[in-house]
PDB file of C-alpha atoms in Angstrom:
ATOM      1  CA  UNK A  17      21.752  30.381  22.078  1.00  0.00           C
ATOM      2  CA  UNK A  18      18.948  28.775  24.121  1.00  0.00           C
ATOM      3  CA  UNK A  19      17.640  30.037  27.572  1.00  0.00           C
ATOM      4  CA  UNK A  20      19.339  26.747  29.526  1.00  0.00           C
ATOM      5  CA  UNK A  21      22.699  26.718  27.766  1.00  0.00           C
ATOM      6  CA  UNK A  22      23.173  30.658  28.510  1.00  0.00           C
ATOM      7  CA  UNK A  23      22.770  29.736  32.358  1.00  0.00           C
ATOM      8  CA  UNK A  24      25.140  27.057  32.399  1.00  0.00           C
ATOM      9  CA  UNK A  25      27.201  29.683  30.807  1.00  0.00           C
ATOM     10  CA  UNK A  26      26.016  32.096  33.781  1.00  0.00           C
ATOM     11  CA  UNK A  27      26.901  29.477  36.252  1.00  0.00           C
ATOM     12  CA  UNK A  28      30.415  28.944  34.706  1.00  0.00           C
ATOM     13  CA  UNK A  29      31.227  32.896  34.785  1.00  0.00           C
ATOM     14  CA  UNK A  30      30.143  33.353  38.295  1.00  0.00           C
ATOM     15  CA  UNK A  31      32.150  30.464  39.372  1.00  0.00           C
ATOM     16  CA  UNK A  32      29.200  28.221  41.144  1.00  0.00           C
ATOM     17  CA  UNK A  33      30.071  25.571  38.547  1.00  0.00           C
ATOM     18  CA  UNK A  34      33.483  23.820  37.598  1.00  0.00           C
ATOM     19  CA  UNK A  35      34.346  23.885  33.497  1.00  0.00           C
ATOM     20  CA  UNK A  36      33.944  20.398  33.436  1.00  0.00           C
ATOM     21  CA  UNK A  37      30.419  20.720  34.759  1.00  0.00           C
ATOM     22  CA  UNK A  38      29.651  23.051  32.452  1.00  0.00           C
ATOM     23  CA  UNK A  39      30.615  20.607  29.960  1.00  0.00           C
ATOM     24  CA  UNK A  40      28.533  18.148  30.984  1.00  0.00           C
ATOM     25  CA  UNK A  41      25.223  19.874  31.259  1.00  0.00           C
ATOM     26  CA  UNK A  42      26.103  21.668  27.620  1.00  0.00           C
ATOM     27  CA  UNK A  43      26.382  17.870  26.085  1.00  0.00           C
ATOM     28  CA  UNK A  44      23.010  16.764  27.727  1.00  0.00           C
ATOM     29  CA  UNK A  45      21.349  19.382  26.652  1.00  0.00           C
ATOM     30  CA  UNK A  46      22.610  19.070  23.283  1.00  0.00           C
ATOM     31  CA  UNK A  47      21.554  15.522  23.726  1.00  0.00           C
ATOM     32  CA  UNK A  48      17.535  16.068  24.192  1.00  0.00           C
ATOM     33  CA  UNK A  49      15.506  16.302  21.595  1.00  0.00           C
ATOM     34  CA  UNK A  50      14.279  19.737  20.309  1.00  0.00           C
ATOM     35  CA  UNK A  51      10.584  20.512  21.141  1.00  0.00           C
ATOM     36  CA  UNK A  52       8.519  20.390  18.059  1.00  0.00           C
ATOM     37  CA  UNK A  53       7.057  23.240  16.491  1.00  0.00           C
ATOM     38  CA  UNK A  54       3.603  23.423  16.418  1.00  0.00           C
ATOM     39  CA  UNK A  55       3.249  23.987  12.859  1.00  0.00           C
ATOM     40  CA  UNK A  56       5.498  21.519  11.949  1.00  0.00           C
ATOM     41  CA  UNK A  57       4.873  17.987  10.350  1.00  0.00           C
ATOM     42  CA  UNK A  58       5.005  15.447  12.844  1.00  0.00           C
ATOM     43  CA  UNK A  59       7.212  13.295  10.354  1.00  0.00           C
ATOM     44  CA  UNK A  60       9.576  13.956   8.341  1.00  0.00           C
ATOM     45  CA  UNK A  61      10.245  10.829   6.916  1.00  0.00           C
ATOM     46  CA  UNK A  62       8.140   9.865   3.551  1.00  0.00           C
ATOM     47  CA  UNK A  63       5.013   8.536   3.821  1.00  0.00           C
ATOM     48  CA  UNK A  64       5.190   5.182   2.216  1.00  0.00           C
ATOM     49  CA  UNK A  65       3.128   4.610  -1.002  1.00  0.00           C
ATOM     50  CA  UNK A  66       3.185   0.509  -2.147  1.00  0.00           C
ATOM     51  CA  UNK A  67       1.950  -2.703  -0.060  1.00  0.00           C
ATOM     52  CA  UNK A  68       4.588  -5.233  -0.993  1.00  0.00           C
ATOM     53  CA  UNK A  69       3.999  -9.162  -0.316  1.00  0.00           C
ATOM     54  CA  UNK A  70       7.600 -10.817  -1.007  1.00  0.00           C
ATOM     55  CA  UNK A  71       7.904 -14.872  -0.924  1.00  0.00           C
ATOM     56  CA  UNK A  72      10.595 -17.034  -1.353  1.00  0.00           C
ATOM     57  CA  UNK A  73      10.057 -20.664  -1.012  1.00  0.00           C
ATOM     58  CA  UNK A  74      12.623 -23.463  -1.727  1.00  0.00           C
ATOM     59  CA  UNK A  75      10.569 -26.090  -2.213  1.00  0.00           C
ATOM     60  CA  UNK A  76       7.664 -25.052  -4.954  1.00  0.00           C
ATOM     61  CA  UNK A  77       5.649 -27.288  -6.170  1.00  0.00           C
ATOM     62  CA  UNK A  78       6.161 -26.821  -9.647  1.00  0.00           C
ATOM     63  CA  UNK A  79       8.977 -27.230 -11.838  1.00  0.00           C
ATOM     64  CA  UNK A  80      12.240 -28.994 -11.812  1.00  0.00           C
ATOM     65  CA  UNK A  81      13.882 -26.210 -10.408  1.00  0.00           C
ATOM     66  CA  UNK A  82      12.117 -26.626  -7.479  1.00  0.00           C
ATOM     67  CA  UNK A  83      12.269 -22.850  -6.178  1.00  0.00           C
ATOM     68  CA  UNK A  84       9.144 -20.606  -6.403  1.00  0.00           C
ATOM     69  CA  UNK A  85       8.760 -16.562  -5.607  1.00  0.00           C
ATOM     70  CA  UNK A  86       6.225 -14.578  -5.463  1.00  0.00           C
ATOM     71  CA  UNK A  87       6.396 -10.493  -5.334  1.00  0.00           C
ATOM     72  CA  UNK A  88       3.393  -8.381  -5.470  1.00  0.00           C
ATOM     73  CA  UNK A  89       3.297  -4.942  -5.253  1.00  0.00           C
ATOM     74  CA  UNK A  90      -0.145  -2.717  -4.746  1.00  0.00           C
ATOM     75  CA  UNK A  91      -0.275   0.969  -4.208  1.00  0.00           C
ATOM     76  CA  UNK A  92      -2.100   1.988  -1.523  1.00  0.00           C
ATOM     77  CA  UNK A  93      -4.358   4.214  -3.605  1.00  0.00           C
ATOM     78  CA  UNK A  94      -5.139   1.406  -5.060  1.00  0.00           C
ATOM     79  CA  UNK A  95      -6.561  -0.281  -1.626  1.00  0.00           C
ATOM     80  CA  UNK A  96      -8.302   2.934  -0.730  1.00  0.00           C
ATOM     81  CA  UNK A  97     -10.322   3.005  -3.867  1.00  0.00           C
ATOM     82  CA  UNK A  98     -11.287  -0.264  -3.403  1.00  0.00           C
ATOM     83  CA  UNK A  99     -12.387   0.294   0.117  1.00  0.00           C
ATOM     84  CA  UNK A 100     -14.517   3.196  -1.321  1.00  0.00           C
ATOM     85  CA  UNK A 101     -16.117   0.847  -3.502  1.00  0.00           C
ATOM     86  CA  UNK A 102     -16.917  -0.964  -1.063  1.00  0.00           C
ATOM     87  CA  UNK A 103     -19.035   1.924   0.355  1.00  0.00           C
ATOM     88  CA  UNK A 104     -21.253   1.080  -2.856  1.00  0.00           C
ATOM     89  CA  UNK A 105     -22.800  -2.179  -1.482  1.00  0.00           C
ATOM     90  CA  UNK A 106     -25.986  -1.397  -1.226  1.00  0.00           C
ATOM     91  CA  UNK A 107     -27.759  -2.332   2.144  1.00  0.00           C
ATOM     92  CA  UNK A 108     -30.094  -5.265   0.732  1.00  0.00           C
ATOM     93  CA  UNK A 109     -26.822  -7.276   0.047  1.00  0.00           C
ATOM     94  CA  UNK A 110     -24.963  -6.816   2.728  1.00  0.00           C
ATOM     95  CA  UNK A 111     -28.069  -8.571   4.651  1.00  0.00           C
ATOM     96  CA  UNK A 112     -27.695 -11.282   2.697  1.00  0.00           C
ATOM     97  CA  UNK A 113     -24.018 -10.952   2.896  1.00  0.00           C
ATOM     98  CA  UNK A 114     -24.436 -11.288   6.671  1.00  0.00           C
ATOM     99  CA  UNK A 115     -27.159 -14.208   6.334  1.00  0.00           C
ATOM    100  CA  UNK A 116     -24.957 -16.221   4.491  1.00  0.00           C
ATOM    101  CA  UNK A 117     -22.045 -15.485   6.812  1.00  0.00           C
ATOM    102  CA  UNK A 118     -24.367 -16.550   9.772  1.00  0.00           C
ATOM    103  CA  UNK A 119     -25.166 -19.607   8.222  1.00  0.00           C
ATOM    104  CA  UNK A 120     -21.196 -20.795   7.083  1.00  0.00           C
ATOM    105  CA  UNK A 121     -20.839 -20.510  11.286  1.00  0.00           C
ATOM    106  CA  UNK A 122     -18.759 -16.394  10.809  1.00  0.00           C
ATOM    107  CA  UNK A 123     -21.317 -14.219  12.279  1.00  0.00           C
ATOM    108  CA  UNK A 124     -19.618 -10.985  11.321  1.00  0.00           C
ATOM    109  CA  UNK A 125     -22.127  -8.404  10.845  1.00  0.00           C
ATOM    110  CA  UNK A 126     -20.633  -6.542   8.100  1.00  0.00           C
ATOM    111  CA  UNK A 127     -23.304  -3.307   8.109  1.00  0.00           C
ATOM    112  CA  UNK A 128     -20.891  -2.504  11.259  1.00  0.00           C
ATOM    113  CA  UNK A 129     -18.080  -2.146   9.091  1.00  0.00           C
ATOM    114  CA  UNK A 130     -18.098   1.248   8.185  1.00  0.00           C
ATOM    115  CA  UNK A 131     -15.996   2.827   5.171  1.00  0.00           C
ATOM    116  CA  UNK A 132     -14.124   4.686   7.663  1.00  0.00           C
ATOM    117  CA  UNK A 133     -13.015   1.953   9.387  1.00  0.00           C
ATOM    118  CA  UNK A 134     -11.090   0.523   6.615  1.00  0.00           C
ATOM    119  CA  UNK A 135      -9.758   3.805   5.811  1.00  0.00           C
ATOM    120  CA  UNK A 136      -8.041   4.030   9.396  1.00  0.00           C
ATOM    121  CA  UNK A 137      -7.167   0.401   8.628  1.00  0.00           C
ATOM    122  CA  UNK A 138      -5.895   1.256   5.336  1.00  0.00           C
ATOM    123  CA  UNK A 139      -4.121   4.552   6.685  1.00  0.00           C
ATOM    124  CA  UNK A 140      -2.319   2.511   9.248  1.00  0.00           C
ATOM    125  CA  UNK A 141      -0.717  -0.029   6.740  1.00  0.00           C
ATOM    126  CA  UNK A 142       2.331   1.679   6.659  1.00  0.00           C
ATOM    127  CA  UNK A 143       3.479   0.332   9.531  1.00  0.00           C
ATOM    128  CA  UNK A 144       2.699  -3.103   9.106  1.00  0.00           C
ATOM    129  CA  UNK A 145       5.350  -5.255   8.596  1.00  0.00           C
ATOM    130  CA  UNK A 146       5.751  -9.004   8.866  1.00  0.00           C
ATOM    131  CA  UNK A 147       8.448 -11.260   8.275  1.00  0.00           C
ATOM    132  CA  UNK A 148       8.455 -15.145   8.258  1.00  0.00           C
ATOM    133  CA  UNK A 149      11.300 -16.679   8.125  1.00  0.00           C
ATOM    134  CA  UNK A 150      11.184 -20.642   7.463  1.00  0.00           C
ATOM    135  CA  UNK A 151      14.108 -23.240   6.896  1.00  0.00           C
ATOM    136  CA  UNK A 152      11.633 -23.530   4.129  1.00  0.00           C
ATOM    137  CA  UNK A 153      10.351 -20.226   2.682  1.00  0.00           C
ATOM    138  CA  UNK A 154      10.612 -16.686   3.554  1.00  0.00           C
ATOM    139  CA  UNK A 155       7.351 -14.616   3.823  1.00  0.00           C
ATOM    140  CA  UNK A 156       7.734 -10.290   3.764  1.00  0.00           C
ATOM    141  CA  UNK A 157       4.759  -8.321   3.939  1.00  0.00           C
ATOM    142  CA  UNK A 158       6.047  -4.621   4.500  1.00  0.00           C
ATOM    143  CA  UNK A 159       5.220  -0.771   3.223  1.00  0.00           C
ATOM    144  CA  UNK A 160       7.468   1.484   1.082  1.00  0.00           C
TER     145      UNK A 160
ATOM    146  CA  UNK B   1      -2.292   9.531 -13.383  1.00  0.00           C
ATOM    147  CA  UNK B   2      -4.070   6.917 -15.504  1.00  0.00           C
ATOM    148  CA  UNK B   3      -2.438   3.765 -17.024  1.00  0.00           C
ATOM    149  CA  UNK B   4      -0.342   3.876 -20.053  1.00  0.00           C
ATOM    150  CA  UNK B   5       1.778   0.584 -20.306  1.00  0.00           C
ATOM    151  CA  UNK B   6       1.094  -2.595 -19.306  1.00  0.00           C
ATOM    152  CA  UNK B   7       3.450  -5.194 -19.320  1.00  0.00           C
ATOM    153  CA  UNK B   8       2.375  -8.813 -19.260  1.00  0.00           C
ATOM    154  CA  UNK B   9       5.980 -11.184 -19.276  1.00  0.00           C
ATOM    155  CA  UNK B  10       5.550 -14.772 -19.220  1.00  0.00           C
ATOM    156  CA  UNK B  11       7.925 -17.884 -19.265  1.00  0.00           C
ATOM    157  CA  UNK B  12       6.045 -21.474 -20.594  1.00  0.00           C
ATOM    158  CA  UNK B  13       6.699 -24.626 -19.467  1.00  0.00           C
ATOM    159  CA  UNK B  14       8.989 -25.494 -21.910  1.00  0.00           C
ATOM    160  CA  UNK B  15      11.042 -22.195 -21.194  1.00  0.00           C
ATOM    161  CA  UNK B  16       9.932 -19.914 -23.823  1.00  0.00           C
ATOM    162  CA  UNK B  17       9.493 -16.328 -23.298  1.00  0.00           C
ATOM    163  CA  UNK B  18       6.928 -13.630 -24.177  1.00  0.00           C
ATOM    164  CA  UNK B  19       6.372 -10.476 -23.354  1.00  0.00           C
ATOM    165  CA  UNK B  20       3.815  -8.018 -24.518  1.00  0.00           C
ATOM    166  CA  UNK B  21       3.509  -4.258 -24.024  1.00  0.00           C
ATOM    167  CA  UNK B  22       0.007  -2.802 -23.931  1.00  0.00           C
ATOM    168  CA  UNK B  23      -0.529   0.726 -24.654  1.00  0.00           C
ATOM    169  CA  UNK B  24      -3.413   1.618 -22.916  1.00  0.00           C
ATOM    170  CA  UNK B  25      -4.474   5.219 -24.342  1.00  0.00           C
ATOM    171  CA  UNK B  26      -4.669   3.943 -28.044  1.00  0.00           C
ATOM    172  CA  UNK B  27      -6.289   0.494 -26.773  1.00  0.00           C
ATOM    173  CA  UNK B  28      -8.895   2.353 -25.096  1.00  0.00           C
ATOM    174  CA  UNK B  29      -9.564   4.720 -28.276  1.00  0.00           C
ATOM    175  CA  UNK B  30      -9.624   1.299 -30.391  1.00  0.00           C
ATOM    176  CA  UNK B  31     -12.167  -0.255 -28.087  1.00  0.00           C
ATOM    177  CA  UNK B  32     -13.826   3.026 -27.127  1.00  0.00           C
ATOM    178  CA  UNK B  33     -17.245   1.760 -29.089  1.00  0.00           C
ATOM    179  CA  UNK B  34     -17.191  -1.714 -26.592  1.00  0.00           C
ATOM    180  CA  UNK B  35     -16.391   0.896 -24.116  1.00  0.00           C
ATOM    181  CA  UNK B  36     -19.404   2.484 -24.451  1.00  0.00           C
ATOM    182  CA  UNK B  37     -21.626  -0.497 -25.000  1.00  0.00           C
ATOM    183  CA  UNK B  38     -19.646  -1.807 -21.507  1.00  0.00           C
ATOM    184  CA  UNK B  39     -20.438   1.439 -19.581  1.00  0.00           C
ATOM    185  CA  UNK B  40     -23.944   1.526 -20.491  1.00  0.00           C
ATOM    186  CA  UNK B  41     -24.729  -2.194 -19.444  1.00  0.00           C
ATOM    187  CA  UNK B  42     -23.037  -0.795 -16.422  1.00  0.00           C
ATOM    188  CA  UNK B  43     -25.421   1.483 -15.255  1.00  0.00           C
ATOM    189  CA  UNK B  44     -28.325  -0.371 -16.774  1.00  0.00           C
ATOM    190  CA  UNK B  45     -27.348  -3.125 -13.773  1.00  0.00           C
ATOM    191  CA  UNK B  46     -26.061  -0.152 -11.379  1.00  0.00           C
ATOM    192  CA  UNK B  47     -29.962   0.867 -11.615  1.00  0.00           C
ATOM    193  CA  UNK B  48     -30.909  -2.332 -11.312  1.00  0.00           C
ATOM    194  CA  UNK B  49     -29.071  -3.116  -8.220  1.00  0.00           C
ATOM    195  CA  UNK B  50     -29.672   0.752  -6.681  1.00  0.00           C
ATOM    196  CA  UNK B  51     -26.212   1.345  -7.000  1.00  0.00           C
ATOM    197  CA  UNK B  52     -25.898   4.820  -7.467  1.00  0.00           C
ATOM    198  CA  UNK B  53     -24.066   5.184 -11.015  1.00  0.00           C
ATOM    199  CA  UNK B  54     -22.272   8.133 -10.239  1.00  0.00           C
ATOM    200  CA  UNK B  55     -20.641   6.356  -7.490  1.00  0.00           C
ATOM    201  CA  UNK B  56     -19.622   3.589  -9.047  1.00  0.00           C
ATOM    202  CA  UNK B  57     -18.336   5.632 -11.770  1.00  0.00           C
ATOM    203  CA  UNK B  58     -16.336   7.564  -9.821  1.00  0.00           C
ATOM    204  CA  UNK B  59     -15.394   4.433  -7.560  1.00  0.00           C
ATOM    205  CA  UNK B  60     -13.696   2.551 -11.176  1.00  0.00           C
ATOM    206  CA  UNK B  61     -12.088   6.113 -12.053  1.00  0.00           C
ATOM    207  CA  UNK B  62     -10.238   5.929  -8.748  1.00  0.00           C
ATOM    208  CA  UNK B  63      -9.417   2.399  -8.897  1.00  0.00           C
ATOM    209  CA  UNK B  64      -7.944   3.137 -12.805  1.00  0.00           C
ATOM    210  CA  UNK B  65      -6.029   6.019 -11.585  1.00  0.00           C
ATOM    211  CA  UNK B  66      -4.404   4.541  -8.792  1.00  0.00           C
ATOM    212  CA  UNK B  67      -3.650   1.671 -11.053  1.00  0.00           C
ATOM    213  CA  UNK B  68      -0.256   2.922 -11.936  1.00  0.00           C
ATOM    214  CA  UNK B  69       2.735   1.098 -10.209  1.00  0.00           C
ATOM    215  CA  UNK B  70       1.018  -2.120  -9.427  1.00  0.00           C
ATOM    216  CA  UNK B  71       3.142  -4.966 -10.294  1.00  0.00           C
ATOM    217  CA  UNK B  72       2.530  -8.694  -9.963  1.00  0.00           C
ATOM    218  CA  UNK B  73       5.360 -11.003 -10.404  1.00  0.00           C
ATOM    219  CA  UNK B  74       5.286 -15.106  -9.877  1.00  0.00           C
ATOM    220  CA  UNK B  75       7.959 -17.791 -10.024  1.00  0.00           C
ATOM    221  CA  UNK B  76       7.297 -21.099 -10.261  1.00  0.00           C
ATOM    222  CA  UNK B  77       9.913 -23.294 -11.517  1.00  0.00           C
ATOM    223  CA  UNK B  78       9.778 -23.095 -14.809  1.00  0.00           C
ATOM    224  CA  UNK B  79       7.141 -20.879 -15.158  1.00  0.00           C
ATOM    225  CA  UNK B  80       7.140 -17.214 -14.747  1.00  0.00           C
ATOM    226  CA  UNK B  81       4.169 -14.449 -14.982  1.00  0.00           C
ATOM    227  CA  UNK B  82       4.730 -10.987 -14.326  1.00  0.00           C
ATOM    228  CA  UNK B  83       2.354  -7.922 -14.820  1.00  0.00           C
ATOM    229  CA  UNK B  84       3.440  -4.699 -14.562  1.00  0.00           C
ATOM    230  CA  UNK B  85       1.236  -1.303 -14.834  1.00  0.00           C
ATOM    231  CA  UNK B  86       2.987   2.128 -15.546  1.00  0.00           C
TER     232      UNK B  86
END
């Protein structure tokens, strides 16, 4: 029994509160969340493990049929090894990289982007999710 | 956990279907002399292009291990493609 429930109970048995009160005060504090412990995780729930890109159009371009989908499913993994890879380029090329990207009118300076970055970017996927929904087609991008 | 199946479905045009299972392990062992040849023109161009060769190694291990569970599926009308990695 907690420390606030045991003086509501105090309250009751020296009379400054009516049984109804007590009542009341026991269900909202059984209605707040419990602190968490320090040790513990802070989620319970699974992390998720596969990018999945879901489309449904009605109106493909190809075939009689007419209807096209599209479902693609990546692990995650598999995005952070690539971003590790990407860690490879050496420095030369990414100046040239940027030069190029300068030139086409994107001047994105792509020494900035450090392999970290895309980690966070990558760790933070999980809670992407976007849904398009068109008369047309139907677009899902979500984690699981 | 590396690959061991791949799955590669496909429906033609004209509504024939194919699928083909690709056992990875004894693929690899069959090809392991290409393999070779393939890994050493690898870091003959990691060298080349200061990649560092250990790095690049270890960057396609990673990739191939996390391989697993990737799955690729379109629908076009009649036509259908689907690749699937266990």
């Amino acid at each position: 029994m907690n420390e606030q429930r045991r003086q509501v109970l105090q309250m009751l048995s020296e009379g400054k509160i009516t049984a109804d009160e007590a009542e009341r005060l026991i269900d909202v504090l059984d209605r707040e969340k419990p602190e968490p412990t320090p040790g513990a995780a802070p989620r319970s729930k699974s992390r998720p493990k596969y990018l999945r890109v879901m489309v449904d159009a009605a109106d493909g371009s190809g075939g009689d049929d007419g209807a096209s989908r599209v479902d693609i499913r990546i692990p995650l993994q598999l995005l952070r090894a690539g971003v590790r890879l990407t860690s490879l380029l050496p420095p030369q090329a990414l100046t040239k990289v940027n030069d190029e990207l300068n030139r086409s009118g994107v001047p994105i300076d792509l020494t900035e982007l450090k392999p970290q970055h895309l980690e966070d970017l990558i760790d933070q996927l999980d809670e992407v999710t976007v849904d398009v929904d068109d008369p047309d087609a139907k677009v899902q991008v979500f984690c699981e | 956990m590396v690959p061991q199946l791949v799955t590669v479905r496909y429906r033609r045009s004209d509504g024939r279907r194919r699928r083909l299972y690709v056992p990875v392990v004894p693929v690899v062992l069959a090809l392991s002399p290409l393999l070779l040849l393939a890994v050493s023109a690898g870091l003959v161009a990691c060298s080349a292009t200061r990649i560092s060769p250990m790095g690049a190694l270890r960057g396609t291990g990673q990739l191939l291990w996390a391989l697993p569970g990737t799955r690729f599926e379109i629908d076009d009308g009649r036509t259908a493609f689907l690749i699937s990695v266990r």
